[in-house]
Amino acid sequence: MRVHFDVLDPDVSPEVLRAGFGPVAEAYRITWQLHDAATPTRTLITVSKFGRCLNDPLFRKSTGALNIEIPAIVSNRREFEPLAQSYGIPFHHIPVTKETKDEAEAQLLRLVDELDIDLVVLARSMQILSDDLCKQLDGRAINIHHSFLPSFKGARPYVQAYRRGVKLVGATAHYVTSDLDDRPDHRAGRGPRGPLARPGRPRHHRPRRRDAGARPGRAVAQREPRPGQRALHRRLPLTPDTNAYSCVMSNYTADGETAAPAVNGVQSVDRAVSVLEILAQRGEAGVSEVAGEIDVHKSTAFRLLGALEARGLVEQTAERGKYRLGFGIVRLAGAVTGRLDITQQGRPVCERLSEEIGETVNIAVLQEHYAVNLYQVRGPGAVGTHNWVGQLTPVHATSSGKILLAHLSPQECADVLATSGLQKLTPHTLTARAKLEKDLTAARERGYAVTLEELEIGLHAMAAPIRSRDGEVIAALSASGPAYRFTEERMHELAPVLLKGAAEISHRMGYLG
């Protein structure tokens, strides 16, 4: 059983609680642990060639949504080394082959010991751990993967699940054991573990009684908690008559038949998207290269490429056997043509401004309740190597977000702020609604917004609006730099330069005002 409680008296420390509860626990022979939920979990993340499960904890940790420390990222490949560096996290490249597997696992264990790691997260690392390593990391390593187990074991679980009528799949995180395809026993001191839920997505796992009529998914075991692990997982009480299952929605009819014919397996879709990503990174690749990258047989890779080629998404080059992205990608990209045009039309302006201002210049747009950077040019005097492209940043603490908010209708602005909240990221972040609205009014009147160490300590920024042909503000052009050099006074001096650049991009987008 696990109990999460708050202590209202600031004089009651964990030591006081331990001393007070100790005699009671001894009298009833209770095995117990007490951990402070505010203590960050020291987490080591391992990853291979797909970064989806890596990006989420990195971003959530950077925004304060995840109470963890990440002393290291470990991978058998180097694709994500720049990403780790952009977050200021040490990256350890440990190649793994059949011959070097033992030494690679020994290196991983040394890192765990040297860095005092509480938790090892296998973020779809695609490496099978040895029995010995599983034992040494017992209760300290979790794996993030689909929630098909133990119903669909072995190869091609997505295909197996779809053929049985599964339509909705969750993701789960469970303790690493040597028998991952079998349901762990629920022994004393264990309970089910909930999923690593992503923000804004439903949690597909719920505790269910065994007689509830739900199709069984994976029952996930919980070992004794380590300090701070509740920041990663939701834990549920375990009683003799309850169990935890991964729940799925099915298209089964009453007689057990599926109500709709299968079209393409979920796994095939995932692989096809991976193929497109590989070609986007490499420019072109052969069937053998693609097969090696996604770990499938050449015949499977050939069928995937053939299906994509039939839709115009890939095409063969003059040299037989090589594939590259096709013009069908442009057709699909039509849904975001406006944003692509902003990047294309703004590129020369951003490059010129970064030289004139001497700082990093970005183009950002509003996506739901975040400001998302689409393009970035680092200035000659830029400090650090942080790449903001593709990152979701809070609207109330960034200059781009503020100028985009300032040009929304009052109701739209209120809706965005109600969803995003006003989280305090630094001592200078505006968290009072009245102060923020006053700041937005000032930004609208002078034509540009500024932030003074509101997102990060030591970072200043300013942003101006970019307009579409009909005059609507569709993006923001920002410049950012270190506070000691890009001072408030200097930003106001350079504001006309930034406004001129934003007006030029707006003109390129068809705005005549």
Coordinates of C-alpha atoms in Angstrom, one line a residue:
M1 CA 0.0 0.0 0.0
R2 CA 1.1 3.5 -0.7
V3 CA -0.1 6.7 1.0
H4 CA 0.6 10.2 -0.3
F5 CA -0.1 12.9 2.2
D6 CA 0.7 16.6 2.9
V7 CA 2.2 18.0 6.1
L8 CA 0.9 21.4 6.9
D9 CA 3.2 22.1 9.9
P10 CA 6.5 23.4 8.4
D11 CA 8.3 22.3 11.6
V12 CA 7.5 18.6 11.0
S13 CA 10.4 17.2 8.9
P14 CA 10.7 13.7 7.4
E15 CA 13.1 12.9 10.3
V16 CA 10.4 13.8 12.8
L17 CA 7.8 11.7 11.0
R18 CA 10.2 8.7 10.9
A19 CA 10.9 9.0 14.6
G20 CA 7.2 9.2 15.4
F21 CA 6.0 6.4 13.2
G22 CA 9.0 4.0 13.9
P23 CA 7.6 2.6 17.2
V24 CA 4.2 2.0 15.7
A25 CA 5.7 0.2 12.7
E26 CA 7.9 -1.9 14.9
A27 CA 4.9 -2.9 17.1
Y28 CA 2.9 -4.1 14.1
R29 CA 6.0 -5.5 12.2
I30 CA 5.4 -3.1 9.3
T31 CA 8.1 -2.9 6.6
W32 CA 7.9 0.8 5.5
Q33 CA 9.7 3.6 3.8
L34 CA 9.2 7.4 3.9
H35 CA 10.3 9.6 1.0
D36 CA 10.0 13.3 0.4
A37 CA 8.0 13.9 -2.8
A38 CA 9.8 17.2 -3.4
T39 CA 13.2 15.5 -3.9
P40 CA 13.9 15.2 -7.6
T41 CA 14.6 11.7 -8.9
R42 CA 18.1 11.3 -10.4
T43 CA 17.2 9.7 -13.8
L44 CA 19.4 8.2 -16.5
I45 CA 17.7 7.9 -19.8
T46 CA 18.7 5.4 -22.5
V47 CA 17.6 5.7 -26.1
S48 CA 18.4 4.2 -29.6
K49 CA 17.2 5.6 -32.9
F50 CA 13.7 6.9 -32.2
G51 CA 13.5 9.9 -29.9
R52 CA 9.8 10.2 -29.3
C53 CA 10.0 8.8 -25.8
L54 CA 13.2 10.9 -25.1
N55 CA 11.8 14.3 -26.1
D56 CA 8.8 14.2 -23.8
P57 CA 10.6 13.9 -20.4
L58 CA 13.3 16.3 -21.6
F59 CA 10.8 19.0 -22.4
R60 CA 8.7 18.4 -19.3
K61 CA 11.7 18.5 -17.1
S62 CA 12.9 21.7 -18.7
T63 CA 9.5 23.4 -18.0
G64 CA 9.3 22.1 -14.4
A65 CA 6.4 19.7 -15.2
L66 CA 8.6 16.7 -14.2
N67 CA 10.4 16.7 -10.9
I68 CA 13.6 14.9 -12.0
E69 CA 17.3 15.5 -12.6
I70 CA 18.9 14.0 -15.7
P71 CA 22.6 13.6 -15.1
A72 CA 23.1 11.6 -18.3
I73 CA 21.7 10.3 -21.6
V74 CA 23.1 7.0 -22.8
S75 CA 22.7 5.7 -26.4
N76 CA 24.3 3.1 -28.7
R77 CA 24.0 5.7 -31.5
R78 CA 24.9 9.4 -31.8
E79 CA 21.8 10.9 -33.4
F80 CA 20.6 12.5 -30.2
E81 CA 23.9 13.9 -29.0
P82 CA 23.0 17.4 -30.3
L83 CA 19.6 17.2 -28.5
A84 CA 21.3 16.2 -25.2
Q85 CA 23.8 19.1 -25.6
S86 CA 21.0 21.6 -26.3
Y87 CA 19.6 20.7 -22.9
G88 CA 23.0 20.8 -21.3
I89 CA 22.9 17.1 -20.4
P90 CA 26.1 14.9 -20.8
F91 CA 25.7 12.4 -23.6
H92 CA 27.4 9.0 -23.3
H93 CA 27.9 7.0 -26.5
I94 CA 28.2 3.3 -25.6
P95 CA 28.2 1.1 -28.8
V96 CA 26.6 -2.3 -28.3
T97 CA 27.4 -5.5 -30.4
K98 CA 27.2 -9.2 -29.6
E99 CA 30.9 -9.1 -28.7
T100 CA 30.8 -6.0 -26.6
K101 CA 27.4 -6.4 -24.9
D102 CA 28.9 -7.4 -21.5
E103 CA 31.3 -4.5 -21.5
A104 CA 28.6 -2.0 -22.6
E105 CA 26.4 -3.1 -19.7
A106 CA 29.3 -2.8 -17.3
Q107 CA 29.8 0.8 -18.5
L108 CA 26.1 1.5 -17.9
L109 CA 26.3 0.1 -14.4
R110 CA 29.4 2.3 -13.7
L111 CA 27.5 5.4 -14.8
V112 CA 24.6 4.4 -12.5
D113 CA 26.9 4.0 -9.5
E114 CA 29.1 7.1 -10.3
L115 CA 26.1 9.4 -10.9
D116 CA 24.1 8.1 -7.9
I117 CA 21.2 7.2 -10.2
D118 CA 17.7 6.5 -8.7
L119 CA 16.0 5.5 -11.8
V120 CA 17.0 4.2 -15.3
V121 CA 14.4 4.9 -18.0
L122 CA 14.5 2.8 -21.2
A123 CA 13.0 5.4 -23.6
R124 CA 12.4 2.9 -26.4
S125 CA 16.1 2.0 -26.3
M126 CA 15.6 -1.1 -28.4
Q127 CA 18.2 -3.1 -26.4
I128 CA 17.4 -6.3 -24.5
L129 CA 19.1 -6.3 -21.1
S130 CA 20.8 -9.4 -19.8
D131 CA 19.4 -11.3 -16.9
D132 CA 22.3 -10.1 -14.8
L133 CA 21.8 -6.4 -15.5
C134 CA 18.0 -6.8 -14.8
K135 CA 18.9 -8.2 -11.4
Q136 CA 21.4 -5.4 -10.6
L137 CA 18.8 -2.8 -11.6
D138 CA 16.0 -4.6 -9.9
G139 CA 13.4 -2.0 -8.9
R140 CA 15.4 0.9 -10.4
A141 CA 14.7 0.5 -14.2
I142 CA 11.5 1.1 -16.2
N143 CA 10.7 0.5 -19.8
I144 CA 8.3 2.6 -21.9
H145 CA 6.4 0.7 -24.6
H146 CA 3.0 -0.2 -25.9
S147 CA 0.4 -1.7 -23.6
F148 CA -0.2 -5.0 -25.5
L149 CA 1.6 -7.3 -23.1
P150 CA 0.9 -10.0 -22.1
S151 CA -2.0 -10.4 -24.5
F152 CA 0.1 -10.1 -27.6
K153 CA 3.6 -11.5 -27.1
G154 CA 6.5 -11.9 -29.4
A155 CA 7.0 -10.4 -32.9
R156 CA 4.6 -8.0 -34.6
P157 CA 2.4 -7.2 -31.6
Y158 CA 0.7 -4.3 -33.4
V159 CA -0.4 -6.6 -36.2
Q160 CA -1.6 -9.3 -33.7
A161 CA -3.6 -6.7 -31.8
Y162 CA -5.2 -5.2 -34.9
R163 CA -6.3 -8.5 -36.2
R164 CA -8.0 -9.2 -32.9
G165 CA -10.0 -5.9 -33.2
V166 CA -8.0 -3.6 -31.0
K167 CA -8.6 0.1 -32.0
L168 CA -7.0 2.2 -29.2
V169 CA -3.7 1.5 -27.6
G170 CA -2.0 3.1 -24.6
A171 CA 1.6 3.4 -23.6
T172 CA 2.8 1.9 -20.4
A173 CA 5.9 2.0 -18.2
H174 CA 6.8 -1.1 -16.1
Y175 CA 9.7 -2.3 -14.1
V176 CA 12.3 -4.1 -16.3
T177 CA 12.5 -7.8 -15.7
S178 CA 14.1 -10.7 -17.6
D179 CA 10.6 -12.0 -18.6
L180 CA 9.1 -8.9 -20.2
D181 CA 6.4 -10.8 -22.1
D182 CA 5.0 -12.4 -19.0
R183 CA 2.9 -10.7 -16.4
P184 CA 4.9 -10.1 -13.2
D185 CA 3.6 -11.6 -10.0
H186 CA 1.9 -9.3 -7.5
R187 CA 3.8 -10.2 -4.3
A188 CA 3.9 -8.4 -0.9
G189 CA 5.2 -4.9 -1.2
R190 CA 4.2 -4.6 -4.9
G191 CA 1.3 -2.8 -6.6
P192 CA 0.4 -1.9 -10.2
R193 CA 2.1 0.9 -11.9
G194 CA 0.4 3.5 -14.1
P195 CA 1.5 4.9 -17.4
L196 CA 3.8 7.7 -18.4
A197 CA 0.9 9.8 -19.6
R198 CA 1.6 12.7 -22.0
P199 CA 0.2 16.1 -21.4
G200 CA -3.2 16.5 -23.0
R201 CA -3.6 12.9 -23.8
P202 CA -6.0 10.5 -22.1
R203 CA -4.7 7.8 -19.8
H204 CA -5.8 4.5 -21.2
H205 CA -4.9 2.5 -18.1
R206 CA -7.3 2.3 -15.1
P207 CA -7.5 -0.1 -12.1
R208 CA -10.2 -2.7 -12.9
R209 CA -11.6 -5.6 -10.9
R210 CA -10.9 -9.0 -12.5
D211 CA -14.7 -9.6 -12.9
A212 CA -15.3 -6.2 -14.6
G213 CA -15.6 -7.8 -18.0
A214 CA -12.6 -5.8 -19.5
R215 CA -10.2 -7.6 -21.8
P216 CA -7.0 -8.1 -19.9
G217 CA -4.0 -6.1 -20.9
R218 CA -0.7 -6.0 -19.0
A219 CA -0.7 -6.0 -15.2
V220 CA 2.3 -4.0 -14.2
A221 CA 4.2 -4.6 -11.0
Q222 CA 5.4 -2.0 -8.5
R223 CA 8.3 -2.5 -6.3
E224 CA 9.2 -0.6 -3.2
P225 CA 9.3 3.2 -4.2
R226 CA 12.5 5.1 -4.4
P227 CA 12.8 8.7 -3.5
G228 CA 10.9 11.0 -5.8
Q229 CA 9.7 8.4 -8.2
R230 CA 6.1 9.6 -7.8
A231 CA 7.1 12.4 -10.1
L232 CA 7.2 9.9 -13.0
H233 CA 4.4 7.6 -12.2
R234 CA 0.9 7.5 -10.7
R235 CA 0.6 4.6 -8.3
L236 CA -2.5 2.7 -7.4
P237 CA -3.5 0.8 -4.2
L238 CA -3.4 -3.0 -4.5
T239 CA -5.9 -5.1 -2.5
P240 CA -6.5 -8.9 -2.7
D241 CA -9.6 -8.4 -4.9
T242 CA -8.2 -5.8 -7.3
N243 CA -5.7 -5.8 -10.1
A244 CA -4.4 -3.3 -12.6
Y245 CA -4.8 -3.7 -16.3
S246 CA -4.0 -1.9 -19.5
C247 CA -7.4 -1.2 -21.0
V248 CA -8.1 -1.0 -24.8
M249 CA -11.2 -0.3 -26.9
S250 CA -12.2 -3.0 -29.2
N251 CA -14.4 -3.3 -32.3
Y252 CA -15.6 -6.8 -31.4
T253 CA -19.3 -7.6 -31.8
A254 CA -21.2 -9.8 -29.4
D255 CA -20.3 -13.0 -31.3
G256 CA -16.6 -12.3 -31.2
E257 CA -16.2 -11.2 -34.8
T258 CA -14.7 -7.8 -35.7
A259 CA -17.0 -5.2 -37.0
A260 CA -14.7 -3.7 -39.6
P261 CA -12.1 -5.3 -41.9
A262 CA -8.4 -4.7 -41.3
V263 CA -6.7 -2.2 -43.6
N264 CA -3.2 -1.6 -42.5
G265 CA -1.6 -2.6 -39.1
V266 CA -0.6 0.2 -36.7
Q267 CA 2.9 -1.1 -36.8
S268 CA 3.1 -0.7 -40.6
V269 CA 2.0 3.0 -40.2
D270 CA 4.7 3.5 -37.6
R271 CA 7.3 1.9 -39.9
A272 CA 6.2 3.9 -42.9
V273 CA 6.6 7.1 -41.0
S274 CA 10.1 6.0 -39.9
V275 CA 11.0 5.4 -43.5
L276 CA 10.0 9.0 -44.4
E277 CA 12.0 10.3 -41.5
I278 CA 15.1 8.3 -42.6
L279 CA 14.8 9.6 -46.2
A280 CA 14.4 13.2 -44.9
Q281 CA 17.6 12.9 -42.8
R282 CA 19.7 11.1 -45.4
G283 CA 18.4 12.5 -48.6
E284 CA 18.3 9.1 -50.2
A285 CA 18.7 5.5 -49.2
G286 CA 18.5 1.9 -50.6
V287 CA 16.2 -0.9 -49.5
S288 CA 19.0 -2.6 -47.4
E289 CA 19.8 0.7 -45.6
V290 CA 16.1 1.3 -44.8
A291 CA 15.7 -2.3 -43.6
G292 CA 18.7 -2.0 -41.4
E293 CA 17.5 1.3 -39.9
I294 CA 14.0 0.0 -38.9
D295 CA 15.1 -3.6 -38.1
V296 CA 13.0 -5.4 -40.6
H297 CA 13.6 -7.9 -43.4
K298 CA 14.5 -6.4 -46.9
S299 CA 11.2 -7.8 -48.3
T300 CA 9.2 -5.8 -45.7
A301 CA 11.2 -2.6 -46.4
F302 CA 10.6 -3.1 -50.1
R303 CA 6.8 -3.4 -49.6
L304 CA 6.8 -0.3 -47.4
L305 CA 8.7 1.7 -50.0
G306 CA 6.5 0.3 -52.8
A307 CA 3.3 1.5 -51.0
L308 CA 4.8 4.9 -50.3
E309 CA 6.0 5.2 -53.9
A310 CA 2.5 4.3 -55.2
R311 CA 1.2 7.3 -53.2
G312 CA 3.9 9.6 -54.5
L313 CA 5.5 10.1 -51.1
V314 CA 8.8 8.5 -52.2
E315 CA 10.4 8.1 -55.6
Q316 CA 13.3 6.2 -57.0
T317 CA 16.4 8.1 -58.2
A318 CA 18.1 7.5 -61.5
E319 CA 20.3 5.0 -59.7
R320 CA 18.1 1.9 -59.2
G321 CA 17.6 0.8 -55.7
K322 CA 17.9 4.3 -54.1
Y323 CA 14.8 6.1 -52.9
R324 CA 14.2 9.8 -51.9
L325 CA 11.2 11.8 -50.8
G326 CA 8.6 12.4 -53.5
F327 CA 6.5 15.4 -54.4
G328 CA 3.5 13.8 -52.7
I329 CA 5.1 15.2 -49.5
V330 CA 4.5 18.7 -50.8
R331 CA 0.8 17.8 -51.4
L332 CA 0.5 16.7 -47.7
A333 CA 2.3 19.8 -46.6
G334 CA -0.4 22.0 -48.1
A335 CA -2.2 22.0 -44.7
V336 CA 0.6 24.1 -43.2
T337 CA 1.5 26.0 -46.3
G338 CA 1.2 29.3 -44.5
R339 CA 3.7 28.3 -41.9
L340 CA 6.1 27.0 -44.5
D341 CA 5.8 30.2 -46.4
I342 CA 6.7 32.2 -43.3
T343 CA 9.9 30.2 -42.9
Q344 CA 10.8 30.6 -46.6
Q345 CA 10.0 34.3 -46.8
G346 CA 11.6 35.0 -43.4
R347 CA 14.8 33.2 -43.9
P348 CA 16.8 36.0 -45.6
V349 CA 15.4 38.6 -43.2
C350 CA 16.4 36.6 -40.2
E351 CA 19.9 36.0 -41.5
R352 CA 20.3 39.7 -42.1
L353 CA 18.9 40.7 -38.7
S354 CA 21.1 38.3 -36.8
E355 CA 24.1 40.1 -38.3
E356 CA 22.7 43.6 -37.6
I357 CA 21.5 42.9 -34.1
G358 CA 24.3 40.4 -33.2
E359 CA 21.9 38.1 -31.4
T360 CA 19.8 35.0 -32.1
V361 CA 16.7 35.6 -34.2
N362 CA 13.6 33.3 -34.3
I363 CA 10.2 33.0 -36.1
A364 CA 7.5 31.6 -33.9
V365 CA 3.7 30.8 -34.3
L366 CA 1.0 30.2 -31.8
Q367 CA 0.0 26.5 -31.4
E368 CA -2.8 25.9 -29.0
H369 CA -1.5 27.5 -25.8
Y370 CA 2.3 27.5 -26.7
A371 CA 4.6 29.6 -28.9
V372 CA 6.4 27.2 -31.2
N373 CA 9.6 28.3 -32.9
L374 CA 9.8 27.4 -36.6
Y375 CA 13.1 28.9 -37.7
Q376 CA 16.2 30.2 -35.9
V377 CA 19.4 32.0 -36.9
R378 CA 22.2 32.3 -34.4
G379 CA 23.9 35.7 -34.3
P380 CA 27.7 36.1 -34.4
G381 CA 27.7 37.0 -30.7
A382 CA 25.4 34.2 -29.6
V383 CA 26.3 32.5 -26.3
G384 CA 25.5 28.8 -26.0
T385 CA 24.2 26.3 -28.5
H386 CA 20.5 26.0 -27.5
N387 CA 18.2 25.2 -30.5
W388 CA 14.7 26.5 -29.9
V389 CA 13.3 25.1 -33.2
G390 CA 10.3 22.9 -32.6
Q391 CA 10.1 23.6 -28.9
L392 CA 6.9 24.5 -27.1
T393 CA 7.4 27.6 -25.0
P394 CA 5.0 29.2 -22.6
V395 CA 3.2 32.2 -24.1
H396 CA 3.2 34.3 -20.9
A397 CA 7.0 34.1 -20.4
T398 CA 8.3 34.7 -23.9
S399 CA 8.4 37.8 -26.1
S400 CA 7.0 35.8 -29.1
G401 CA 4.1 34.5 -27.0
K402 CA 3.3 37.9 -25.6
I403 CA 3.1 39.7 -28.9
L404 CA 0.9 36.8 -30.3
L405 CA -1.3 37.1 -27.2
A406 CA -1.5 40.9 -27.6
H407 CA -3.1 40.6 -31.0
L408 CA -5.8 38.0 -30.1
S409 CA -9.3 39.0 -29.2
P410 CA -9.9 39.4 -25.5
Q411 CA -11.9 36.1 -25.4
E412 CA -9.3 34.2 -27.3
C413 CA -6.5 35.6 -25.1
A414 CA -8.5 34.6 -22.0
D415 CA -9.1 31.1 -23.3
V416 CA -5.4 30.6 -24.1
L417 CA -4.3 31.8 -20.6
A418 CA -6.9 29.7 -18.9
T419 CA -5.5 26.6 -20.6
S420 CA -1.8 27.5 -20.2
G421 CA -1.9 28.9 -16.7
L422 CA 0.7 31.4 -15.5
Q423 CA 3.4 29.2 -14.1
K424 CA 6.3 30.9 -12.4
L425 CA 9.5 29.9 -14.2
T426 CA 11.8 32.5 -12.7
P427 CA 11.5 35.2 -10.0
H428 CA 10.7 37.7 -12.8
T429 CA 7.9 35.7 -14.6
L430 CA 4.6 37.7 -14.6
T431 CA 2.1 35.4 -12.9
A432 CA -0.5 38.1 -12.0
R433 CA -3.2 38.3 -14.7
A434 CA -3.6 42.1 -14.3
K435 CA 0.1 42.7 -14.7
L436 CA 0.3 40.5 -17.7
E437 CA -2.6 42.2 -19.4
K438 CA -1.0 45.6 -18.7
D439 CA 2.2 44.3 -20.3
L440 CA 0.3 43.0 -23.4
T441 CA -1.5 46.4 -23.8
A442 CA 1.9 48.2 -23.7
A443 CA 3.3 45.7 -26.3
R444 CA 0.3 46.3 -28.6
E445 CA 0.7 50.1 -28.3
R446 CA 4.4 50.3 -29.0
G447 CA 4.4 47.5 -31.6
Y448 CA 6.7 45.0 -29.9
A449 CA 6.9 42.9 -26.7
V450 CA 9.9 42.4 -24.3
T451 CA 10.8 39.8 -21.7
L452 CA 13.4 40.4 -19.0
E453 CA 14.6 37.1 -17.6
E454 CA 11.0 35.8 -17.5
L455 CA 11.7 32.4 -19.2
E456 CA 15.3 31.9 -18.1
I457 CA 17.6 33.7 -15.8
G458 CA 20.0 35.7 -17.8
L459 CA 17.9 35.7 -21.0
H460 CA 16.3 38.8 -22.5
A461 CA 14.2 38.9 -25.7
M462 CA 11.9 41.1 -27.8
A463 CA 9.4 40.3 -30.5
A464 CA 7.4 42.0 -33.2
P465 CA 4.3 40.7 -35.1
I466 CA 4.3 39.3 -38.6
R467 CA 1.0 39.8 -40.5
S468 CA -0.6 37.9 -43.3
R469 CA -2.1 39.4 -46.5
D470 CA -5.4 40.3 -44.7
G471 CA -3.5 41.9 -41.8
E472 CA -4.0 39.1 -39.3
V473 CA -1.0 38.5 -37.0
I474 CA 0.1 35.0 -37.9
A475 CA 3.7 34.8 -36.4
A476 CA 6.3 36.6 -34.3
L477 CA 9.8 37.7 -35.2
S478 CA 12.0 37.7 -32.1
A479 CA 15.6 38.5 -31.1
S480 CA 17.1 37.1 -27.8
G481 CA 20.4 37.4 -26.1
P482 CA 22.2 37.4 -22.7
A483 CA 20.9 40.0 -20.2
Y484 CA 24.4 41.4 -19.6
R485 CA 24.7 42.4 -23.3
F486 CA 21.1 42.5 -24.6
T487 CA 20.0 45.0 -22.0
E488 CA 16.5 46.6 -21.8
E489 CA 17.9 49.9 -23.1
R490 CA 19.7 48.2 -26.0
M491 CA 16.5 46.3 -27.0
H492 CA 14.5 49.5 -27.2
E493 CA 17.3 51.1 -29.3
L494 CA 17.2 48.1 -31.7
A495 CA 13.4 47.8 -31.7
P496 CA 13.1 49.8 -35.0
V497 CA 15.4 47.3 -36.7
L498 CA 13.3 44.4 -35.5
L499 CA 10.0 46.1 -36.5
K500 CA 11.4 46.9 -39.9
G501 CA 12.3 43.2 -40.3
A502 CA 8.9 42.0 -39.2
A503 CA 7.3 44.5 -41.7
E504 CA 9.5 43.2 -44.5
I505 CA 8.4 39.6 -43.8
S506 CA 4.8 40.7 -43.6
H507 CA 5.2 42.5 -47.0
R508 CA 6.7 39.3 -48.5
M509 CA 3.6 37.5 -47.2
G510 CA 1.3 39.9 -49.1
Y511 CA 0.5 42.4 -46.4
L512 CA 0.3 45.9 -47.9
G513 CA -0.5 47.9 -44.8

